[in-house]
PDB file of C-alpha atoms and ligand atoms in Angstrom:
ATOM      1  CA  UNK A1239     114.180  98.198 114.012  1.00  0.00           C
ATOM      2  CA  UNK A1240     113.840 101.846 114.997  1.00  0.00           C
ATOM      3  CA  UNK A1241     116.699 103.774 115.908  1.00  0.00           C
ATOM      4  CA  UNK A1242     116.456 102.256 119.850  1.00  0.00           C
ATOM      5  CA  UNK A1243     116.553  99.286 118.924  1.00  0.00           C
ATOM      6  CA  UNK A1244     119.891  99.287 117.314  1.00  0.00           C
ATOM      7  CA  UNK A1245     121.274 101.104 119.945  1.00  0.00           C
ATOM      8  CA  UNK A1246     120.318  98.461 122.280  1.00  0.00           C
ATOM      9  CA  UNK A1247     121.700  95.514 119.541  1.00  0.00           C
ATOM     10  CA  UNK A1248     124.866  97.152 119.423  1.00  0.00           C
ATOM     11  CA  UNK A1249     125.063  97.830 123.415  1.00  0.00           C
ATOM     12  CA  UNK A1250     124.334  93.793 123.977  1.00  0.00           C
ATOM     13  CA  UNK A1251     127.186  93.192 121.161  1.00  0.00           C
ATOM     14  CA  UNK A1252     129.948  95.255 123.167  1.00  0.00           C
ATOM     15  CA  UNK A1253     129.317  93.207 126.117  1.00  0.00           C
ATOM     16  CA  UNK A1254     129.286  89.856 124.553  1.00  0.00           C
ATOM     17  CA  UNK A1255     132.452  91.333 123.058  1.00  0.00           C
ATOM     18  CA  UNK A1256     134.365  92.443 126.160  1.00  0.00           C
ATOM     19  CA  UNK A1257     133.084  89.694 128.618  1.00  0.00           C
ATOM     20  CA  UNK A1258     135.169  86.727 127.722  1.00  0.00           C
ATOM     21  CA  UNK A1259     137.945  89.356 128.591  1.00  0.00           C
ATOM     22  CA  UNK A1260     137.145  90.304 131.952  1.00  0.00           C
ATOM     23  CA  UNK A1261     138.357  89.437 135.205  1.00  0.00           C
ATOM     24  CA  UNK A1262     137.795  90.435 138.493  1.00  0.00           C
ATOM     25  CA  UNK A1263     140.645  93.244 138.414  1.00  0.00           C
ATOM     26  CA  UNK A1264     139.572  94.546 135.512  1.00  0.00           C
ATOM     27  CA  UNK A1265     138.340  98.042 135.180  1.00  0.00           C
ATOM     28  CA  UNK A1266     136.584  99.545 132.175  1.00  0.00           C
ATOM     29  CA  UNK A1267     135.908 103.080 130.577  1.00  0.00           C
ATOM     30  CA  UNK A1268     132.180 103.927 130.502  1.00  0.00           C
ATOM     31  CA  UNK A1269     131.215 106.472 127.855  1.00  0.00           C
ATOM     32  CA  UNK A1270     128.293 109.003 127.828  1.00  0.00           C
ATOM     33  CA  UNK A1271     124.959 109.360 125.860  1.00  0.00           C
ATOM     34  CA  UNK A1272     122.050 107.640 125.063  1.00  0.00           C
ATOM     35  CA  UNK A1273     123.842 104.329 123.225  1.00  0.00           C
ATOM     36  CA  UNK A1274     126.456 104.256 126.132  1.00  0.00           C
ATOM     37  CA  UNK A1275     123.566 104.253 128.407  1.00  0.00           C
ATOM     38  CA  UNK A1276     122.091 101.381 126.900  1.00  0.00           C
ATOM     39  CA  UNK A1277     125.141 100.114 127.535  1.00  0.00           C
ATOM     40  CA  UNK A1278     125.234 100.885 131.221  1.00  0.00           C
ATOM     41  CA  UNK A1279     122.112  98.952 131.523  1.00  0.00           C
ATOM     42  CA  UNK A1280     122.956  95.568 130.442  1.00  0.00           C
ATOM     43  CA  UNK A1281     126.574  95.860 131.769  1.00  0.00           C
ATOM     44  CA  UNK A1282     124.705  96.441 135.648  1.00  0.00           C
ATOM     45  CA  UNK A1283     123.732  92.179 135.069  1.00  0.00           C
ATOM     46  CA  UNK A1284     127.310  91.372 135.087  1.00  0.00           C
ATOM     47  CA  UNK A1285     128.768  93.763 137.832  1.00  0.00           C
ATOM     48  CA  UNK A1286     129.891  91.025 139.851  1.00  0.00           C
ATOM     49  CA  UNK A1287     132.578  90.040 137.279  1.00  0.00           C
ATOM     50  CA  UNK A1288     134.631  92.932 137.178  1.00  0.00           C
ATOM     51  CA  UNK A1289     136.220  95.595 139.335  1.00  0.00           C
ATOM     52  CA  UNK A1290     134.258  98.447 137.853  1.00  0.00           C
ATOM     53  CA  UNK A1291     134.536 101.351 135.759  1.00  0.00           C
ATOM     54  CA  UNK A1292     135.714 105.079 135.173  1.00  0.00           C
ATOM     55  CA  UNK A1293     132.993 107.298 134.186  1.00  0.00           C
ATOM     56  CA  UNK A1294     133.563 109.842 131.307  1.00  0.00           C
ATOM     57  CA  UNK A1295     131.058 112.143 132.612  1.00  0.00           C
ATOM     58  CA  UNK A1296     129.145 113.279 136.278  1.00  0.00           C
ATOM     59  CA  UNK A1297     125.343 111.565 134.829  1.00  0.00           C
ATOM     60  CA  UNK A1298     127.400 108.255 133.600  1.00  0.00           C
ATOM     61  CA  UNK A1299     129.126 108.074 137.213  1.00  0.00           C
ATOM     62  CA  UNK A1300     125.664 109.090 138.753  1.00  0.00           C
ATOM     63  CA  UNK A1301     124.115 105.855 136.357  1.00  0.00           C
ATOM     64  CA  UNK A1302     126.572 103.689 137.062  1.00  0.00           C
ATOM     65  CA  UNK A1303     126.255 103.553 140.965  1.00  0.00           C
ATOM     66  CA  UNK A1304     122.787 103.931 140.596  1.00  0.00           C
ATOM     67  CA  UNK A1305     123.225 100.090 139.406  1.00  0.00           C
ATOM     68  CA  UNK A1306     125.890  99.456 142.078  1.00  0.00           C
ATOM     69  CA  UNK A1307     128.863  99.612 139.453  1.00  0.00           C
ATOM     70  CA  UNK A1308     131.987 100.811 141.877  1.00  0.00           C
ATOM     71  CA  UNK A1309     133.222 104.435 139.587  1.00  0.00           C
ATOM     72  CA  UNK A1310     137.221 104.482 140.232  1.00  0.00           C
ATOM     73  CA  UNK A1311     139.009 108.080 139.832  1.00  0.00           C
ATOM     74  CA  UNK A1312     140.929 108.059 136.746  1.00  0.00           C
ATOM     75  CA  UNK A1313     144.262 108.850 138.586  1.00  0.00           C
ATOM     76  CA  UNK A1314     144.220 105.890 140.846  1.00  0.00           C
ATOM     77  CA  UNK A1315     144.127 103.454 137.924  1.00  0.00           C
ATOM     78  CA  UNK A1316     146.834 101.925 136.303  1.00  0.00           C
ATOM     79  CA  UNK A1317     144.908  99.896 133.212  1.00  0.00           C
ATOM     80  CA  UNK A1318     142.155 100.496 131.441  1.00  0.00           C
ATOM     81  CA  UNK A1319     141.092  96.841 128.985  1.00  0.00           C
ATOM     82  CA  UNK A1320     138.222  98.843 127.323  1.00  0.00           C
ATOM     83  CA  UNK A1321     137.003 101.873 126.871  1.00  0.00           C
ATOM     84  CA  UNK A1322     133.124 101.970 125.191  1.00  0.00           C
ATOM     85  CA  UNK A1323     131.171 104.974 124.329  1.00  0.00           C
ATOM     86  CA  UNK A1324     128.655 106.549 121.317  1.00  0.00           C
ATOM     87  CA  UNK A1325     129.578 108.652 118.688  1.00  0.00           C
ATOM     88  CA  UNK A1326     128.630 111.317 116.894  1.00  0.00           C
ATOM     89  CA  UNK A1327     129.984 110.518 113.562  1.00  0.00           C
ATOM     90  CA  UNK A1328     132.186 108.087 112.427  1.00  0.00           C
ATOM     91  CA  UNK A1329     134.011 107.401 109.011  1.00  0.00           C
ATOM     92  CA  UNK A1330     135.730 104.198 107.890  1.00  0.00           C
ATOM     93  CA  UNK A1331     139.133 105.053 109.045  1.00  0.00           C
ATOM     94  CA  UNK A1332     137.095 105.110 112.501  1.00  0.00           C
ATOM     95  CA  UNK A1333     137.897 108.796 113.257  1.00  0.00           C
ATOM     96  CA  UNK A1334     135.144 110.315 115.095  1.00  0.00           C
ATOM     97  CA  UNK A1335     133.121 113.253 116.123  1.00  0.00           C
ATOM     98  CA  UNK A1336     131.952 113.173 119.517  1.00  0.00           C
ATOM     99  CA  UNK A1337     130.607 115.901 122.425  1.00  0.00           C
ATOM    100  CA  UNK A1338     127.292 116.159 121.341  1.00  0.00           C
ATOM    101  CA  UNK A1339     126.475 115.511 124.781  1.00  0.00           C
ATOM    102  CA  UNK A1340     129.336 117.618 126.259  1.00  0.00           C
ATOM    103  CA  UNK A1341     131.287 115.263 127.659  1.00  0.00           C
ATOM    104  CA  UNK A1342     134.243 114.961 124.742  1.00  0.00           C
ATOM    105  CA  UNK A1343     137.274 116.252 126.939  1.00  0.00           C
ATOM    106  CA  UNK A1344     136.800 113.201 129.995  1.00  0.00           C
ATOM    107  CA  UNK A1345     135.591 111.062 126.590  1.00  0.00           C
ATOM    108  CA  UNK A1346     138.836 111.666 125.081  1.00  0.00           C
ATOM    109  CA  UNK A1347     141.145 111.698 128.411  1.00  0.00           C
ATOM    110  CA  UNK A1348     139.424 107.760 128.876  1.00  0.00           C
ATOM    111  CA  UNK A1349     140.122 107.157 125.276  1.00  0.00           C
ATOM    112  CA  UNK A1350     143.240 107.703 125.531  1.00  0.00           C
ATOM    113  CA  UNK A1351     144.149 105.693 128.753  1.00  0.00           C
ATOM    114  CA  UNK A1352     142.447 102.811 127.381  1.00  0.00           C
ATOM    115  CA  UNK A1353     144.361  99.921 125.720  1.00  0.00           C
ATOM    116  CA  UNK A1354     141.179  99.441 123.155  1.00  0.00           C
ATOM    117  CA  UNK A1355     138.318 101.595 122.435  1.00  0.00           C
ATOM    118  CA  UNK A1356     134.979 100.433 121.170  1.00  0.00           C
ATOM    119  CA  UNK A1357     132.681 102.326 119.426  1.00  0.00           C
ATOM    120  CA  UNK A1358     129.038 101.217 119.424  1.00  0.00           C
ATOM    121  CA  UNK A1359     126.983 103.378 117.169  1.00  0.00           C
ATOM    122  CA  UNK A1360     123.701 102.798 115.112  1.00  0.00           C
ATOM    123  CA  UNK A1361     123.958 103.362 111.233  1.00  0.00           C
ATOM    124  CA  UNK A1362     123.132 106.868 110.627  1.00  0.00           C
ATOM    125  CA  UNK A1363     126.261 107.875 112.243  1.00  0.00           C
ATOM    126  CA  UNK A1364     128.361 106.436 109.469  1.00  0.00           C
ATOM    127  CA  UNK A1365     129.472 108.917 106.736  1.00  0.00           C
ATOM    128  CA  UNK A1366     131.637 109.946 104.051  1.00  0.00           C
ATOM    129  CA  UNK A1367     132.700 112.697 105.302  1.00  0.00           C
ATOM    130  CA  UNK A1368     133.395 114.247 109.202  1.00  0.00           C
ATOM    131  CA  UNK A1369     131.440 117.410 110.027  1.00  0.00           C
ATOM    132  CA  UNK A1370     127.700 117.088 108.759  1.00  0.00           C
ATOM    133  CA  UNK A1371     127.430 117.135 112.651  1.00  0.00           C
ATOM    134  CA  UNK A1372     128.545 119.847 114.076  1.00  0.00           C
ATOM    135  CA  UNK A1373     132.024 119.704 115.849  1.00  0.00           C
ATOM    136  CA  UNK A1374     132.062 120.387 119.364  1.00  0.00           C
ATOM    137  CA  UNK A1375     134.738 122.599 121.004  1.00  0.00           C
ATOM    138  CA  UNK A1376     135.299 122.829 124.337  1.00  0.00           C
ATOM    139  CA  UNK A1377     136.272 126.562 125.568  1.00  0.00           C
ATOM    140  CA  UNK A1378     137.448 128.246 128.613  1.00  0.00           C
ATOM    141  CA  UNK A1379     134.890 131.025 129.048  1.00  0.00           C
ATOM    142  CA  UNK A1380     136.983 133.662 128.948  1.00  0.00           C
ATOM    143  CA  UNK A1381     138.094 132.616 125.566  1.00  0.00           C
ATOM    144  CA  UNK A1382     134.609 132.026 123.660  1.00  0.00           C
ATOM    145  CA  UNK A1383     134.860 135.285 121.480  1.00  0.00           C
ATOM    146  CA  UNK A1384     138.191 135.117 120.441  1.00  0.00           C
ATOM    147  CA  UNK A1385     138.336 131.254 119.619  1.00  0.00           C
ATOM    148  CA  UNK A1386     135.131 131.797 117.628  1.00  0.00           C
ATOM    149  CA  UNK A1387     136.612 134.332 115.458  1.00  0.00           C
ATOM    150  CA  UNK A1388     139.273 132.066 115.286  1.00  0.00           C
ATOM    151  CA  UNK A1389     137.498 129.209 114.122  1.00  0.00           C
ATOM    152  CA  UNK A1390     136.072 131.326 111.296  1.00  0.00           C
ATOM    153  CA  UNK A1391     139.482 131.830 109.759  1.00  0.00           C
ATOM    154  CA  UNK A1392     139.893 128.174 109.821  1.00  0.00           C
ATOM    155  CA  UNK A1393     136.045 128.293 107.614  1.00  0.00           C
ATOM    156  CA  UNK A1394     133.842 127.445 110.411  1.00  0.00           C
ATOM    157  CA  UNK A1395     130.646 129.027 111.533  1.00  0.00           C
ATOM    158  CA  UNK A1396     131.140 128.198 115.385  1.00  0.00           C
ATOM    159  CA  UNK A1397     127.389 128.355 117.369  1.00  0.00           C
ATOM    160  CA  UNK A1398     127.798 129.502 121.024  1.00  0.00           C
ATOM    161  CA  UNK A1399     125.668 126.072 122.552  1.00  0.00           C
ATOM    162  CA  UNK A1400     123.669 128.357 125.047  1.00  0.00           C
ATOM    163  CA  UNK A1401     122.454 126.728 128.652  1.00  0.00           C
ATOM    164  CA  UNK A1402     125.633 124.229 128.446  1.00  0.00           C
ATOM    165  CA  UNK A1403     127.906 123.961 130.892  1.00  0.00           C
ATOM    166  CA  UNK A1404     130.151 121.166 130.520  1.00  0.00           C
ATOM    167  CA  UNK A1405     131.651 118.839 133.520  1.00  0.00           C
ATOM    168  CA  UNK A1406     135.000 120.996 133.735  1.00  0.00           C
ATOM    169  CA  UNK A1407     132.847 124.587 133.829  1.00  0.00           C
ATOM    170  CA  UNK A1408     133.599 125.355 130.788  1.00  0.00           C
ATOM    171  CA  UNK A1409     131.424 126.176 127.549  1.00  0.00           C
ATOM    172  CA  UNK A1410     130.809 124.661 124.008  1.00  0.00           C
ATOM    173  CA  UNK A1411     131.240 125.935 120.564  1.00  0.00           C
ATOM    174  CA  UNK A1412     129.816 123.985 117.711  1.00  0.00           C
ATOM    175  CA  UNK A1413     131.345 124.347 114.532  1.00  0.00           C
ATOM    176  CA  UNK A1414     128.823 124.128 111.663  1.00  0.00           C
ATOM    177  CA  UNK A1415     129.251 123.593 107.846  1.00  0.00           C
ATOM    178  CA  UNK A1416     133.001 122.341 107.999  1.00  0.00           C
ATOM    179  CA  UNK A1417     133.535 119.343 105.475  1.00  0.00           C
ATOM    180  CA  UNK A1418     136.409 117.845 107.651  1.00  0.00           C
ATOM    181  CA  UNK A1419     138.988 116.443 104.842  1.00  0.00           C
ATOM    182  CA  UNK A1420     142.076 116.206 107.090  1.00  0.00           C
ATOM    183  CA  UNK A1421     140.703 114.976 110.395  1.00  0.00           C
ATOM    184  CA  UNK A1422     144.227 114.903 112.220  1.00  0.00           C
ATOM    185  CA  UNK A1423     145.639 118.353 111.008  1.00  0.00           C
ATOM    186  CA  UNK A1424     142.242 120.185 112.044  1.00  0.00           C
ATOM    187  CA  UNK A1425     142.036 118.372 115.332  1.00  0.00           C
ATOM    188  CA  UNK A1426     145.650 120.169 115.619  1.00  0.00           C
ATOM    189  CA  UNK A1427     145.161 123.376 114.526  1.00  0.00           C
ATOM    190  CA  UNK A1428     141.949 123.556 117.101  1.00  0.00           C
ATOM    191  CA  UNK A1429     143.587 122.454 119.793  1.00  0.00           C
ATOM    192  CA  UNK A1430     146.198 124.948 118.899  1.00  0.00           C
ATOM    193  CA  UNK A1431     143.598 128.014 119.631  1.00  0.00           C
ATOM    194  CA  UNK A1432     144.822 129.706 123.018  1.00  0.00           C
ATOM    195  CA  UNK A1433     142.007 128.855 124.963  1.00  0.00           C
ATOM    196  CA  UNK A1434     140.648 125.844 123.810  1.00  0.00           C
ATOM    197  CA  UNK A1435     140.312 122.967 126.263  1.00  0.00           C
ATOM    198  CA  UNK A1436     139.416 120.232 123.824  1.00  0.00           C
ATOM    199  CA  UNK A1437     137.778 119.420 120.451  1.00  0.00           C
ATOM    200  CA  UNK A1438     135.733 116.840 119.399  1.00  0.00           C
ATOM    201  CA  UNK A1439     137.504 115.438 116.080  1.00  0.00           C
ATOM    202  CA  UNK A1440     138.777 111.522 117.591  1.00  0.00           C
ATOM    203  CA  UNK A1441     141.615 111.343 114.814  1.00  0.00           C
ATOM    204  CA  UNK A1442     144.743 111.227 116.394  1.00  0.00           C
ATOM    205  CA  UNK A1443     142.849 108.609 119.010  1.00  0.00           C
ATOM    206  CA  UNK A1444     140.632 106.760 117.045  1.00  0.00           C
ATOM    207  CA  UNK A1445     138.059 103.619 117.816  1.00  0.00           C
ATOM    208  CA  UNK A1446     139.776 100.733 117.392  1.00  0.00           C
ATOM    209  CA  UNK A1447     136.373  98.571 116.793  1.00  0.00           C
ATOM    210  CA  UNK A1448     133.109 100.338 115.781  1.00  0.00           C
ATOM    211  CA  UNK A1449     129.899  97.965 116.374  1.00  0.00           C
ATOM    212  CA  UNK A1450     127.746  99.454 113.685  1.00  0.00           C
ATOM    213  CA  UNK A1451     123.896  98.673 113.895  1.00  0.00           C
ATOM    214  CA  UNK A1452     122.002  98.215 110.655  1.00  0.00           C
ATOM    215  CA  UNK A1453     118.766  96.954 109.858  1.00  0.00           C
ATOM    216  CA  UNK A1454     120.406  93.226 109.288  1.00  0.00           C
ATOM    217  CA  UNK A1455     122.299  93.656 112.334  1.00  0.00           C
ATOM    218  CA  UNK A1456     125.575  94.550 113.719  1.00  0.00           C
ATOM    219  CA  UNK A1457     128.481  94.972 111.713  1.00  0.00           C
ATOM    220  CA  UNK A1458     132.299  94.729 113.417  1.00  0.00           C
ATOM    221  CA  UNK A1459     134.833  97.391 112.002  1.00  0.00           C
ATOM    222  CA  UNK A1460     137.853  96.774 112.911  1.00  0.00           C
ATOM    223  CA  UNK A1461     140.226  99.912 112.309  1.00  0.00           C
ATOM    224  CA  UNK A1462     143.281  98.739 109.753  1.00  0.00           C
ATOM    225  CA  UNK A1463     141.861  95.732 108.760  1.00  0.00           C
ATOM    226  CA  UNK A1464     141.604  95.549 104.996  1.00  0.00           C
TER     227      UNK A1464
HETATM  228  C1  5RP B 663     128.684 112.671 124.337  1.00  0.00           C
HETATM  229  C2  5RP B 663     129.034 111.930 123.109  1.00  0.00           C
HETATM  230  C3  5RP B 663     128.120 110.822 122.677  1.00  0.00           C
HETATM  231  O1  5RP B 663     128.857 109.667 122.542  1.00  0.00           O
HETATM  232  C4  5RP B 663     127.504 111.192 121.366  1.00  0.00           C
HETATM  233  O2  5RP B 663     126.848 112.445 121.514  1.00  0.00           O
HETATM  234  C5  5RP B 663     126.492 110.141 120.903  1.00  0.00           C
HETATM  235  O3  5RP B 663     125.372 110.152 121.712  1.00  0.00           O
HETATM  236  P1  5RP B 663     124.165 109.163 121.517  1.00  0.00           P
HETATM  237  O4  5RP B 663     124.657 107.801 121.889  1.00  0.00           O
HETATM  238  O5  5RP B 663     123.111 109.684 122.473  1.00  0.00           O
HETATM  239  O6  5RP B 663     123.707 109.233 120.089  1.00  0.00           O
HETATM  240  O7  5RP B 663     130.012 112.160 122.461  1.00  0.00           O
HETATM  241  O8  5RP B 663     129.562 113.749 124.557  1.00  0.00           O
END
């Protein structure tokens, strides 16, 4: 199975997952990236069974009506059942990085509205360790220079990502070489930085259920089960 493939296995195992659960009030959180797009696909067969879905991003709205799935503003929703999305990274505690596509501030607004979140990654997103990828920030523009130097007293090498502007009009810096030991207290400490909108480190909001897809298929995580 290439690297598709499992994207697509683990896309068809979130729905089979969530169906059973959905009624015809129900409203889910739609991720963004090339796995949640996957998803996207599939979920267009079952539109008819649910009430639709908040978009994190302007090109998962845009692909969701494209396959007649209603979007619903955020604001005028009281419950969210799921919320399903990619990753970046993920680590067995299911703490994430996400925002390689840009889009972790709505991501991690949806997250957090949503009663369970479901990661659906393929396998080479699992490691050790957070921060092989780099970690996205999300910056006001004004503030680029100054959180970069910033982030380099917390022992980052933050990368202007040039050409990108995200949803909210505001740019990204990546954060390269940062072995992330204590996911929660760096999320803190970035979103501390005057300036800074949003960072990518899910810690504090984690997945609650990662669909992993390996070669002999997809494994369920479920976070604090031992
Ligand atoms: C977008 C994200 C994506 O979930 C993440 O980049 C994974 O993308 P893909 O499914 O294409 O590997 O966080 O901001």
């Amino acid at each position: 199975m290439n690297q598709d493939q499992l994207k697509q296995a683990v896309a068809q195992a979130a729905i089979d997952y969530i169906l059973p659960h959905l009624e015809q009030r129900s409203i889910i959180g739609v991720g963004t990236g090339s796995t949640a797009n996957f998803f996207i696909d599939l979920l267009a067969k079952h539109k008819y069974d649910f009430a639709g879905a908040v978009a994190s991003s302007e090109a998962t709205a845009e692909r969701l009506k494209k396959h007649g799935i209603t979007v619903h503003n955020l604001n005028n929703v009281q419950e969210l059942e799921f919320y399903i999305d990619g990753a970046d990274e993920c680590n067995k505690h299911l703490e994430l990085i996400k925002g390689g596509g840009a889009a972790l501030t709505r991501e991690k607004i949806v997250a957090a509205v949503a009663k369970t979140f479901i990661c659906i990654a393929d396998e080479s997103k699992k490691v050790d360790f957070l921060g092989g990828f780099p970690l996205p920030v999300e910056v006001i523009p004004m503030a680029r220079s100054y959180v970069a130097r910033e982030i380099v007293k917390l022992g980052g090498d933050p990368v202007y990502r040039t050409g990108v502007t995200t949803d909210n009009g505001n740019v990204i810096l990546d954060i390269h070489n940062m072995q992330i030991t204590d996911p929660r207290g760096l999320e803190d400490k970035i979103n501390a930085l005057v300036g800074v909108v949003c960072n990518g480190l899910f810690a504090h909001r984690p997945a609650d259920i990662l669909l992993l897809g390996t070669k002999a298929g997809v494994e369920t995580l479920v976070r604090n089960a031992h």
